[in-house]
Coordinates of C-alpha atoms and ligand atoms in Angstrom, one line a residue:
Chain A
M261 CA -9.2 57.5 70.6
A262 CA -10.1 54.3 68.7
T263 CA -6.6 53.3 68.1
E264 CA -5.6 54.0 71.7
Y265 CA -7.8 51.2 73.0
F266 CA -6.6 48.8 70.4
V267 CA -3.0 49.6 71.1
K268 CA -3.7 48.9 74.8
L269 CA -5.1 45.5 73.9
W270 CA -2.2 44.8 71.7
D271 CA 0.4 45.9 74.3
N272 CA -1.2 43.6 76.8
N273 CA -1.0 40.7 74.4
I274 CA -4.7 40.3 74.5
I275 CA -5.1 40.2 70.7
Q276 CA -2.1 37.8 70.3
L277 CA -3.6 35.6 73.0
G278 CA -6.9 35.7 71.2
I279 CA -5.3 34.5 67.9
W280 CA -3.6 31.7 69.7
Q281 CA -6.8 30.6 71.5
T282 CA -8.8 30.6 68.3
V283 CA -6.1 28.6 66.5
Y284 CA -5.7 26.1 69.3
M285 CA -9.4 25.6 69.9
T286 CA -10.0 25.1 66.2
A287 CA -7.1 22.6 65.9
L288 CA -8.1 20.7 69.0
T289 CA -11.8 20.6 68.0
T290 CA -10.9 19.5 64.4
I291 CA -8.7 16.7 65.7
F292 CA -11.3 15.3 68.1
A293 CA -14.2 15.9 65.6
Y294 CA -12.2 13.7 63.1
L295 CA -11.4 11.1 65.7
I296 CA -15.2 10.7 66.1
G297 CA -16.4 11.7 62.7
L298 CA -14.0 9.7 60.5
P299 CA -15.0 6.3 61.9
L300 CA -18.6 7.3 61.8
G301 CA -18.2 8.4 58.2
V302 CA -16.6 5.0 57.3
I303 CA -19.5 3.2 59.1
L304 CA -22.1 5.2 57.2
W305 CA -20.3 4.4 53.9
A306 CA -19.8 0.7 54.6
T307 CA -23.4 0.1 55.9
D308 CA -25.0 1.8 52.9
K309 CA -27.1 -0.4 50.8
D310 CA -24.5 -0.5 48.0
G311 CA -21.7 -0.5 50.6
L312 CA -19.1 -3.1 51.7
H313 CA -21.2 -4.5 54.4
P314 CA -24.8 -3.3 54.0
N315 CA -26.7 -2.9 57.3
K316 CA -29.9 -1.1 57.0
G317 CA -30.5 -0.8 60.7
V318 CA -27.1 0.7 61.6
N319 CA -27.2 2.9 58.6
T320 CA -30.6 4.3 59.3
V321 CA -30.1 4.9 63.0
L322 CA -26.7 6.5 62.5
G323 CA -27.8 8.5 59.6
F324 CA -30.8 9.8 61.6
I325 CA -28.6 10.8 64.5
V326 CA -26.1 12.6 62.3
N327 CA -28.9 14.4 60.4
F328 CA -30.6 15.3 63.6
F329 CA -27.5 17.0 65.0
R330 CA -26.7 18.6 61.7
S331 CA -30.1 20.2 61.4
I332 CA -29.7 22.1 64.7
P333 CA -28.1 25.5 64.3
A334 CA -24.6 25.3 65.8
V335 CA -25.1 27.9 68.6
I336 CA -28.3 26.2 69.9
L337 CA -26.6 22.8 69.7
M338 CA -23.7 24.1 71.7
V339 CA -26.0 25.5 74.4
A340 CA -27.9 22.2 74.4
M341 CA -24.6 20.3 74.8
I342 CA -23.5 22.2 77.9
P343 CA -24.9 19.4 80.2
A344 CA -22.9 16.9 78.2
A345 CA -19.7 18.9 78.8
K346 CA -20.6 19.0 82.5
L347 CA -21.0 15.3 82.6
L348 CA -17.7 14.7 80.8
L349 CA -15.6 17.3 82.5
G350 CA -17.4 18.0 85.7
T351 CA -17.7 21.7 84.7
S352 CA -19.7 23.6 82.2
T353 CA -17.5 26.7 82.1
G354 CA -14.1 27.4 80.6
N355 CA -12.4 26.5 77.4
G356 CA -12.5 22.8 78.1
A357 CA -16.3 22.7 78.3
V358 CA -16.5 24.9 75.2
I359 CA -14.3 22.5 73.2
V360 CA -16.4 19.5 74.2
T361 CA -19.6 21.2 73.0
L362 CA -17.7 22.2 69.8
I363 CA -16.6 18.7 69.2
I364 CA -20.1 17.3 69.7
A365 CA -21.5 20.0 67.3
A366 CA -18.8 19.3 64.7
A367 CA -18.5 15.5 64.7
P368 CA -21.7 14.8 62.8
Y369 CA -20.8 17.4 60.2
V370 CA -17.4 15.7 59.8
A371 CA -19.0 12.3 59.5
R372 CA -21.1 13.4 56.5
M373 CA -18.1 15.2 55.0
V374 CA -16.1 12.0 55.2
E375 CA -18.9 9.9 53.9
S376 CA -19.2 12.0 50.8
S377 CA -15.5 11.8 50.1
L378 CA -15.6 8.1 50.4
K379 CA -18.4 7.8 48.0
E380 CA -16.2 9.3 45.3
V381 CA -14.0 6.2 45.3
P382 CA -15.2 4.2 42.2
A383 CA -17.1 1.1 43.1
G384 CA -15.0 -0.8 40.6
V385 CA -11.9 -0.2 42.6
I386 CA -13.5 -1.7 45.7
E387 CA -14.7 -4.6 43.6
A388 CA -11.3 -5.2 42.2
A389 CA -9.9 -5.4 45.8
Q390 CA -12.7 -7.8 46.7
A391 CA -11.8 -10.0 43.7
M392 CA -8.2 -10.1 45.0
G393 CA -9.4 -11.6 48.3
C394 CA -9.1 -8.5 50.5
T395 CA -10.9 -8.5 53.8
N396 CA -13.3 -5.6 54.4
L397 CA -10.8 -4.1 56.9
Q398 CA -8.0 -4.3 54.3
I399 CA -10.2 -2.7 51.8
I400 CA -11.0 0.2 54.1
W401 CA -7.5 0.7 55.3
H402 CA -5.5 0.0 52.1
V403 CA -7.9 1.0 49.4
L404 CA -10.7 3.2 50.5
L405 CA -8.9 5.7 52.7
P406 CA -5.7 6.0 50.6
E407 CA -7.8 6.5 47.4
A408 CA -10.1 9.0 49.1
K409 CA -7.2 10.8 50.7
P410 CA -7.1 14.0 48.5
S411 CA -10.8 14.4 48.8
L412 CA -10.7 13.8 52.6
I413 CA -8.1 16.5 52.9
S414 CA -10.2 19.0 50.9
G415 CA -13.1 18.1 53.1
C416 CA -10.9 18.6 56.2
V417 CA -10.1 22.1 55.0
I418 CA -13.8 22.9 54.7
S419 CA -14.5 21.4 58.1
T420 CA -11.7 23.3 59.8
V421 CA -13.0 26.6 58.4
T422 CA -16.5 25.7 59.6
I423 CA -15.1 24.7 63.1
L424 CA -13.3 28.0 63.2
S425 CA -16.5 29.9 62.7
Y426 CA -18.0 27.7 65.5
T427 CA -15.2 28.8 67.8
A428 CA -16.2 32.4 67.2
L429 CA -19.8 31.6 68.0
A430 CA -18.6 29.8 71.1
A431 CA -17.7 33.2 72.5
T432 CA -21.3 33.6 73.4
L433 CA -21.0 30.6 75.7
G434 CA -17.9 31.9 77.4
G435 CA -15.3 30.6 74.9
T436 CA -12.2 32.6 74.5
G437 CA -10.4 33.7 71.3
L438 CA -11.0 36.4 68.6
G439 CA -14.7 35.9 68.8
Q440 CA -14.8 36.9 72.5
I441 CA -12.5 39.8 71.9
A442 CA -14.7 41.1 69.2
I443 CA -17.7 40.9 71.5
I444 CA -16.3 42.0 74.8
H445 CA -13.7 44.5 73.8
G446 CA -15.2 45.5 70.4
H447 CA -18.9 45.4 70.3
Q448 CA -19.8 46.0 74.0
R449 CA -17.4 49.0 74.2
S450 CA -18.3 50.3 70.7
Q451 CA -14.7 49.8 69.6
K452 CA -15.3 49.4 65.8
L453 CA -11.6 49.1 65.1
V454 CA -11.2 46.1 67.4
V455 CA -14.2 44.4 65.8
W456 CA -12.7 44.9 62.3
V457 CA -9.2 43.8 63.4
C458 CA -10.7 40.6 64.7
V459 CA -12.7 40.1 61.5
L460 CA -9.5 40.7 59.5
L461 CA -7.5 38.3 61.6
I462 CA -10.1 35.5 61.2
V463 CA -10.1 36.1 57.4
V464 CA -6.3 35.8 57.4
I465 CA -6.4 32.6 59.4
V466 CA -9.1 31.1 57.1
Q467 CA -7.0 32.0 54.0
L468 CA -3.9 30.4 55.5
I469 CA -5.8 27.2 56.2
Q470 CA -7.2 27.3 52.7
I471 CA -3.7 27.8 51.1
V472 CA -2.0 25.2 53.2
G473 CA -4.9 22.8 52.5
T474 CA -4.9 23.2 48.7
T475 CA -1.2 22.9 48.6
I476 CA -1.3 19.6 50.5
V477 CA -4.1 18.3 48.2
R478 CA -2.2 19.3 45.1
K479 CA 0.9 17.5 46.4
T480 CA -0.9 14.3 47.4
D481 CA -3.4 13.8 44.6
K482 CA -1.9 11.6 41.9
R483 CA -4.9 11.7 39.6
A484 CA -4.6 15.0 37.7
R485 CA -1.1 15.4 36.3
Chain B
M150 CA -11.2 -26.9 36.2
I151 CA -14.2 -24.7 36.7
E152 CA -17.6 -26.2 36.8
L153 CA -20.8 -24.3 37.0
K154 CA -23.7 -26.5 37.9
H155 CA -27.3 -25.3 37.5
L156 CA -26.3 -21.8 38.3
G157 CA -29.1 -19.3 38.8
K158 CA -29.2 -15.7 40.0
I159 CA -32.2 -13.6 40.8
Y160 CA -31.8 -10.0 41.7
S161 CA -34.7 -9.0 43.9
S162 CA -35.4 -5.5 44.9
A163 CA -38.5 -3.5 46.0
S164 CA -39.4 -2.8 42.4
G165 CA -39.4 -6.5 41.4
S166 CA -37.0 -9.2 40.6
V167 CA -34.7 -9.8 37.6
E168 CA -33.6 -13.3 36.7
A169 CA -30.1 -12.7 35.5
L170 CA -29.0 -16.3 35.2
K171 CA -31.1 -19.4 34.5
D172 CA -29.7 -22.9 34.9
V173 CA -26.3 -22.2 33.6
N174 CA -24.1 -25.3 33.2
L175 CA -20.5 -24.9 32.0
T176 CA -17.3 -26.7 32.3
I177 CA -14.1 -24.8 31.7
A178 CA -11.0 -27.0 31.3
D179 CA -7.5 -26.1 32.6
G180 CA -5.3 -24.2 30.1
E181 CA -8.0 -23.2 27.7
I182 CA -9.2 -19.7 26.8
F183 CA -13.0 -19.8 27.2
G184 CA -15.2 -17.1 25.8
I185 CA -18.6 -16.0 26.9
I186 CA -20.4 -13.8 24.5
G187 CA -23.8 -12.1 24.6
L188 CA -25.6 -8.9 24.0
S189 CA -25.9 -6.2 26.6
G190 CA -27.9 -7.3 29.6
A191 CA -27.7 -11.0 28.7
G192 CA -26.1 -11.7 32.1
K193 CA -22.4 -11.9 31.2
S194 CA -21.1 -9.8 34.1
T195 CA -23.3 -11.6 36.5
L196 CA -22.0 -14.9 35.3
V197 CA -18.4 -14.0 35.6
R198 CA -18.9 -12.4 39.0
C199 CA -20.6 -15.6 40.2
I200 CA -17.4 -17.6 39.4
N201 CA -15.4 -15.9 42.1
L202 CA -18.5 -15.3 44.1
L203 CA -18.4 -11.5 44.1
E204 CA -22.0 -12.2 43.4
R205 CA -23.6 -15.1 45.3
P206 CA -25.7 -17.3 43.0
T207 CA -29.2 -17.8 44.3
S208 CA -29.1 -21.4 43.1
G209 CA -26.6 -23.9 41.8
E210 CA -23.0 -24.5 42.6
V211 CA -19.6 -23.2 41.5
W212 CA -16.8 -25.8 41.6
V213 CA -13.2 -24.7 41.2
D214 CA -10.5 -27.5 41.2
G215 CA -12.9 -29.9 42.9
Q216 CA -13.8 -27.4 45.6
N217 CA -17.4 -26.2 46.0
L218 CA -17.0 -22.5 46.4
T219 CA -20.7 -21.9 47.2
A220 CA -20.1 -24.1 50.4
L221 CA -17.1 -22.2 51.6
S222 CA -17.0 -19.7 54.5
E223 CA -16.2 -16.1 53.7
K224 CA -12.7 -16.6 55.1
E225 CA -12.0 -19.6 53.0
L226 CA -13.4 -17.8 50.0
L227 CA -10.9 -15.0 50.4
H228 CA -8.1 -17.5 49.9
V229 CA -9.6 -19.0 46.8
R230 CA -10.1 -15.6 45.3
R231 CA -6.3 -15.1 45.3
Q232 CA -6.1 -18.0 42.8
I233 CA -8.6 -16.3 40.5
G234 CA -7.3 -13.0 39.0
M235 CA -9.8 -10.6 37.5
I236 CA -9.6 -7.7 35.1
F237 CA -12.2 -5.2 34.2
Q238 CA -13.4 -2.9 31.4
S239 CA -12.6 0.2 33.6
F240 CA -9.2 -1.2 34.7
N241 CA -9.9 -0.3 38.4
L242 CA -6.4 0.6 39.3
L243 CA -5.5 2.3 42.5
E244 CA -5.1 5.9 41.3
Q245 CA -3.0 7.0 44.3
R246 CA -0.4 4.3 43.9
T247 CA 2.4 4.0 41.4
V248 CA 2.2 1.3 38.7
L249 CA 4.7 -0.8 40.6
R250 CA 2.8 -0.4 43.9
N251 CA -0.4 -1.4 42.1
V252 CA 1.1 -4.6 41.1
C253 CA 2.5 -5.1 44.6
F254 CA -0.9 -4.6 46.1
P255 CA -2.3 -8.1 46.0
L256 CA 1.0 -9.5 47.3
E257 CA 1.1 -7.1 50.2
I258 CA -2.5 -8.1 51.1
S259 CA -1.6 -11.7 51.1
G260 CA 1.4 -11.0 53.4
T261 CA 4.3 -11.2 51.0
P262 CA 7.3 -9.3 52.4
K263 CA 7.7 -5.9 50.7
A264 CA 11.0 -6.5 49.0
E265 CA 9.9 -9.8 47.6
A266 CA 6.7 -8.2 46.4
R267 CA 8.6 -5.5 44.6
K268 CA 10.8 -7.9 42.9
R269 CA 7.9 -10.0 41.6
A270 CA 6.0 -6.8 40.6
A271 CA 9.0 -5.6 38.6
E272 CA 9.2 -9.0 36.8
L273 CA 5.5 -8.9 35.9
L274 CA 5.8 -5.4 34.6
K275 CA 8.5 -6.7 32.3
V276 CA 6.1 -9.5 31.1
V277 CA 3.4 -6.9 30.2
G278 CA 6.0 -4.6 28.6
L279 CA 5.8 -1.7 31.1
A280 CA 9.0 -2.0 33.0
D281 CA 9.8 1.7 32.2
K282 CA 6.5 2.8 33.7
A283 CA 7.0 1.4 37.2
A284 CA 7.2 4.8 38.8
S285 CA 4.3 6.4 36.9
F286 CA 0.8 6.8 38.2
P287 CA -2.2 5.3 36.4
S288 CA -3.4 8.8 35.4
Q289 CA -0.3 9.1 33.3
L290 CA -1.0 6.0 31.3
S291 CA -3.1 5.2 28.2
G292 CA -6.0 2.8 28.4
G293 CA -4.0 0.0 26.9
Q294 CA -1.2 0.6 29.3
K295 CA -3.6 0.7 32.2
Q296 CA -5.0 -2.7 31.2
R297 CA -1.5 -4.1 31.1
V298 CA -0.9 -2.9 34.6
A299 CA -4.2 -4.5 35.6
I300 CA -3.1 -7.8 34.0
A301 CA 0.2 -7.7 35.8
R302 CA -1.6 -7.0 39.0
A303 CA -4.1 -9.9 38.5
L304 CA -1.2 -12.2 37.8
A305 CA 0.9 -11.2 40.9
T306 CA -0.4 -13.9 43.1
N307 CA 0.2 -16.6 40.5
P308 CA -3.5 -17.3 39.9
R309 CA -4.6 -20.4 38.0
Y310 CA -7.5 -18.5 36.4
L311 CA -8.0 -15.1 35.0
L312 CA -11.4 -13.6 34.5
C313 CA -11.7 -10.8 32.0
D314 CA -15.0 -8.8 32.0
E315 CA -15.1 -6.8 28.8
A316 CA -11.4 -6.2 29.3
T317 CA -10.9 -4.7 25.8
S318 CA -14.3 -2.9 25.4
A319 CA -12.9 0.5 26.3
L320 CA -9.9 0.2 23.9
D321 CA -9.4 0.9 20.2
P322 CA -9.0 -2.0 17.7
N323 CA -5.2 -1.9 17.7
T324 CA -4.8 -1.8 21.4
T325 CA -7.5 -4.5 21.7
R326 CA -5.4 -6.7 19.5
S327 CA -2.3 -6.2 21.5
I328 CA -4.0 -6.8 24.8
L329 CA -5.5 -10.0 23.4
E330 CA -2.2 -11.1 22.1
L331 CA -0.7 -10.5 25.6
L332 CA -3.5 -12.6 27.1
R333 CA -2.8 -15.4 24.7
E334 CA 0.9 -15.3 25.5
I335 CA 0.1 -15.5 29.2
N336 CA -2.1 -18.4 28.6
K337 CA 0.6 -20.2 26.6
S338 CA 3.6 -19.4 28.8
L339 CA 2.1 -19.5 32.3
G340 CA -0.7 -22.0 31.6
V341 CA -3.3 -19.6 33.1
T342 CA -6.9 -20.6 32.2
I343 CA -8.6 -17.5 30.8
I344 CA -12.3 -16.7 30.8
V345 CA -13.1 -13.9 28.4
I346 CA -16.4 -12.0 28.6
T347 CA -17.2 -9.9 25.6
H348 CA -20.0 -8.7 23.3
E349 CA -17.6 -8.6 20.3
M350 CA -17.2 -11.6 18.1
K351 CA -13.8 -10.5 17.0
V352 CA -12.5 -11.0 20.5
I353 CA -13.7 -14.6 20.6
D354 CA -12.4 -15.0 17.1
Q355 CA -8.9 -13.9 18.0
I356 CA -8.1 -15.8 21.2
C357 CA -10.8 -18.2 22.4
D358 CA -10.6 -22.0 22.1
R359 CA -14.2 -22.5 23.1
V360 CA -17.2 -20.2 23.4
A361 CA -20.5 -20.1 25.1
V362 CA -23.2 -17.8 23.8
I363 CA -25.4 -16.4 26.5
D364 CA -28.8 -15.0 25.6
K365 CA -31.5 -13.7 28.0
S366 CA -29.9 -15.3 31.0
C367 CA -29.5 -18.7 29.4
I368 CA -26.6 -20.5 27.6
A369 CA -28.0 -20.7 24.1
E370 CA -25.1 -22.6 22.6
E371 CA -21.6 -23.8 23.5
G372 CA -18.8 -25.4 21.6
R373 CA -15.5 -25.0 19.9
V374 CA -15.1 -21.5 18.4
A375 CA -14.7 -22.9 14.9
D376 CA -17.8 -25.0 15.2
V377 CA -20.0 -22.3 16.5
F378 CA -18.7 -19.9 13.9
T379 CA -19.1 -22.3 11.0
N380 CA -22.4 -23.7 12.1
P381 CA -24.2 -21.5 14.5
K382 CA -27.3 -23.3 15.7
S383 CA -29.0 -20.8 17.8
G384 CA -30.6 -17.6 16.5
I385 CA -28.5 -15.5 18.8
A386 CA -25.3 -17.1 17.6
R387 CA -26.2 -16.6 14.0
E388 CA -27.0 -13.0 14.8
L389 CA -23.6 -12.5 16.5
V390 CA -21.6 -14.5 13.9
L391 CA -23.0 -13.0 10.7
P392 CA -22.1 -9.4 10.1
Q393 CA -25.1 -7.2 10.9
E394 CA -24.4 -3.9 9.2
R395 CA -27.0 -2.9 6.7
P396 CA -25.8 -0.7 4.0
V397 CA -27.7 2.4 2.9
L398 CA -28.4 2.1 -0.8
D399 CA -29.6 4.8 -3.1
P400 CA -32.7 3.2 -4.7
T401 CA -33.1 5.9 -7.4
T402 CA -29.9 5.1 -9.3
G403 CA -28.5 2.2 -11.2
G404 CA -29.9 -1.1 -12.1
R405 CA -31.3 -4.0 -10.1
K406 CA -29.5 -4.8 -6.9
L407 CA -28.9 -8.3 -5.6
R408 CA -27.8 -9.4 -2.2
L409 CA -25.6 -12.5 -2.1
I410 CA -25.5 -14.2 1.3
F411 CA -22.6 -16.4 2.3
N412 CA -23.5 -18.9 4.9
G413 CA -20.3 -20.9 5.1
E414 CA -19.5 -21.3 1.4
D415 CA -16.0 -22.4 0.4
T416 CA -13.8 -19.3 0.2
Q417 CA -11.5 -21.1 -2.2
T418 CA -14.0 -20.7 -5.0
P419 CA -13.7 -17.2 -6.6
V420 CA -17.5 -16.9 -7.0
I421 CA -17.7 -13.3 -8.3
S422 CA -15.0 -13.7 -10.8
E423 CA -16.5 -17.0 -12.0
M424 CA -19.8 -15.2 -12.4
I425 CA -18.3 -12.3 -14.4
L426 CA -16.3 -14.6 -16.6
A427 CA -19.3 -16.8 -17.3
C428 CA -21.8 -14.0 -18.0
R429 CA -19.3 -11.5 -19.6
V430 CA -21.2 -8.7 -18.0
P431 CA -19.9 -5.9 -15.8
V432 CA -21.3 -5.9 -12.2
N433 CA -20.7 -3.4 -9.6
V434 CA -20.0 -4.4 -6.0
L435 CA -21.8 -1.8 -3.9
F436 CA -21.2 -3.3 -0.5
A437 CA -19.4 -6.2 0.9
D438 CA -19.1 -7.5 4.5
T439 CA -17.7 -11.0 4.6
K440 CA -15.3 -12.8 6.7
S441 CA -13.7 -16.2 6.4
V442 CA -13.6 -18.6 9.2
E443 CA -11.5 -21.7 8.7
G444 CA -11.9 -21.5 4.9
A445 CA -15.6 -20.8 5.0
A446 CA -17.1 -17.4 4.0
Y447 CA -19.7 -15.6 6.1
G448 CA -21.5 -12.3 5.4
H449 CA -23.1 -10.6 2.5
M450 CA -22.4 -8.6 -0.6
I451 CA -24.6 -6.3 -2.7
L452 CA -24.2 -6.3 -6.4
E453 CA -25.6 -3.8 -8.9
L454 CA -26.5 -5.3 -12.2
P455 CA -26.1 -3.5 -15.5
N456 CA -29.1 -1.4 -16.8
D457 CA -29.4 -3.6 -19.9
E458 CA -32.3 -6.0 -19.2
H459 CA -30.6 -8.8 -21.2
D460 CA -27.3 -8.6 -19.4
A461 CA -29.0 -8.4 -16.0
E462 CA -31.0 -11.5 -16.8
K463 CA -27.8 -13.4 -17.7
V464 CA -26.4 -12.8 -14.2
V465 CA -29.7 -13.8 -12.5
S466 CA -30.0 -17.0 -14.4
W467 CA -26.3 -17.8 -13.7
L468 CA -27.0 -17.2 -10.0
K469 CA -30.1 -19.5 -10.1
N470 CA -27.9 -22.3 -11.2
S471 CA -25.0 -21.5 -8.9
G472 CA -26.5 -22.8 -5.7
L473 CA -25.6 -19.5 -3.9
T474 CA -28.1 -17.9 -1.6
W475 CA -29.2 -14.5 -3.0
K476 CA -32.2 -12.3 -3.1
E477 CA -33.4 -9.2 -5.0
E478 CA -32.9 -6.0 -2.9
R479 CA -35.8 -3.5 -2.5
Ligands
LIG750 N1 -27.0 -5.5 41.2 C1 -28.1 -5.7 40.4 N2 -29.3 -5.5 40.8 C2 -30.4 -5.8 40.0 N3 -30.3 -6.2 38.8 C3 -29.1 -6.4 38.2 C4 -27.9 -6.1 39.0 N4 -26.9 -6.4 38.2 C5 -27.3 -6.8 37.0 N5 -28.7 -6.8 37.0 C6 -29.6 -7.1 35.9 O1 -29.2 -8.4 35.5 C7 -29.2 -8.5 34.1 C8 -27.9 -9.0 33.6 O2 -26.9 -8.0 33.8 P1 -25.4 -8.1 33.5 O3 -24.7 -6.9 34.1 O4 -24.9 -9.4 33.9 O5 -25.4 -8.0 31.9 P2 -24.2 -8.0 30.9 O6 -24.4 -9.1 30.0 O7 -22.9 -8.0 31.6 O8 -24.5 -6.7 30.1 P3 -23.4 -5.6 29.6 O9 -22.8 -6.1 28.3 O10 -24.2 -4.4 29.4 O11 -22.4 -5.4 30.6 C9 -29.7 -7.2 33.6 O12 -31.0 -7.2 33.3 C10 -29.4 -6.2 34.7 O13 -30.3 -5.2 34.7
LIG751 MG1 -21.3 -6.5 31.8

């Protein structure tokens, strides 16, 4: 009985589609969250009082905005961001709108993640670059980001996993993917097997991200050999 | 030539302000190795960081080759900094770049074509004796090797000046010696003017031509190393020049103990053997910490006199007539 319904979903490619949707929403959201969060993280780092270009005003305002968004639980933030999605896309339904809300929810998180990676770069290395006559942009591009790269990648792995969990939550807003299958086909029809398969699939995806991430970090980091 | 004119630096923060430099005036001639020595917190790092304006002085001027750096725009300053290399206690290499690419870095930044930069970097690695480590990463090197890479990197843009902030403080004595030798070689062969910041007298001793002693944000004394060593005028210079270790003596055993103090006596005179020959009494040297600078002895020595009152008195009276500085211990 239980397996029958699952087999039906599988034969209709619903599970497979769910996997793909989860993966692609996660990937797209991560990419856009970094396009916004990475520069924000760099600005937070640079405008810090011990930073490359201290600017108390910018740092305080940006820090406040980031903290404000970060302190709101993801689901509530996504609901609150639906109007923003409507403004940007002209619609508040469908995967596009969900991805926009996901990006807005994830970008501040990514910004802090990036900032903390950048803070690991020793101040002395930055100072040495300044002594060589590097401009601030050269320092950011040729010193800061390359030196922080392994840590940025580790941070990216954590962010991606967090974003993956956001995509599952987004099912409650009409997002597709494994989260939605677990709710609609599993929970609402009391199909425990479907729920558990979805859980298992998400765990597998997280593990894969983790393994690929750590491998890349190990390959790129030249410090510990 | 580097000229520091009435340089002052005040760090102010919410919790108060610290005057790290007070009216510092120094002139560093081309081709010399100039030392700046002082205790921790004296203001050495602040001073050296003011030379390339990593730290902006709050008063006074920095002149390099007739150019007032304090009056330059940020952009012009970047250009001047390329003529002033700098090395640090913590090496500050780029950990994610190979040794060769570390040395290439300042060249790439200043727009040198890659191939040319690599060629020059390879030459510099030869100069510092690390040609075989070109493809290694900094984490695979020892401290001394890292500092050699840092030196090569600092020399890449052909600077006229090299600032060294405690460059050997993280290294063991042997490595320190070899790094200092390398610096001297660079000074001789390339004519680079070197400014050495340190808290260790032996660093000054080994490579510097002239030295400035900095104490509590002020220059306490300045002069040729030999002069400052043989005739330290300021209290701080005396403290730094004369060995400071105090031996732990067991007061319960043996006879009277005397401390002989050498304040620049002629090292050619074998004082102790003369004393023993004259008194015909065995004395025990418990402790000695002396050094000779240009034929003059500095330091102190602790002698234990024989238990026999008469013998001991012979030594004491000989010392009284010898003109040596001494005092009874305990
Ligand atoms: N960025 C800063 N802000 C506030 N005070 C500072 C700062 N940098 C240095 N100081 C203060 O200035 C004084 C001189 O510091 P400096 O680092 O120049 O000493 P130093 O001689 O290099 O000591 P060390 O041998 O320990 O390196 C110290 O009292 C220090 O606390
Ligand atoms: Mg210092």
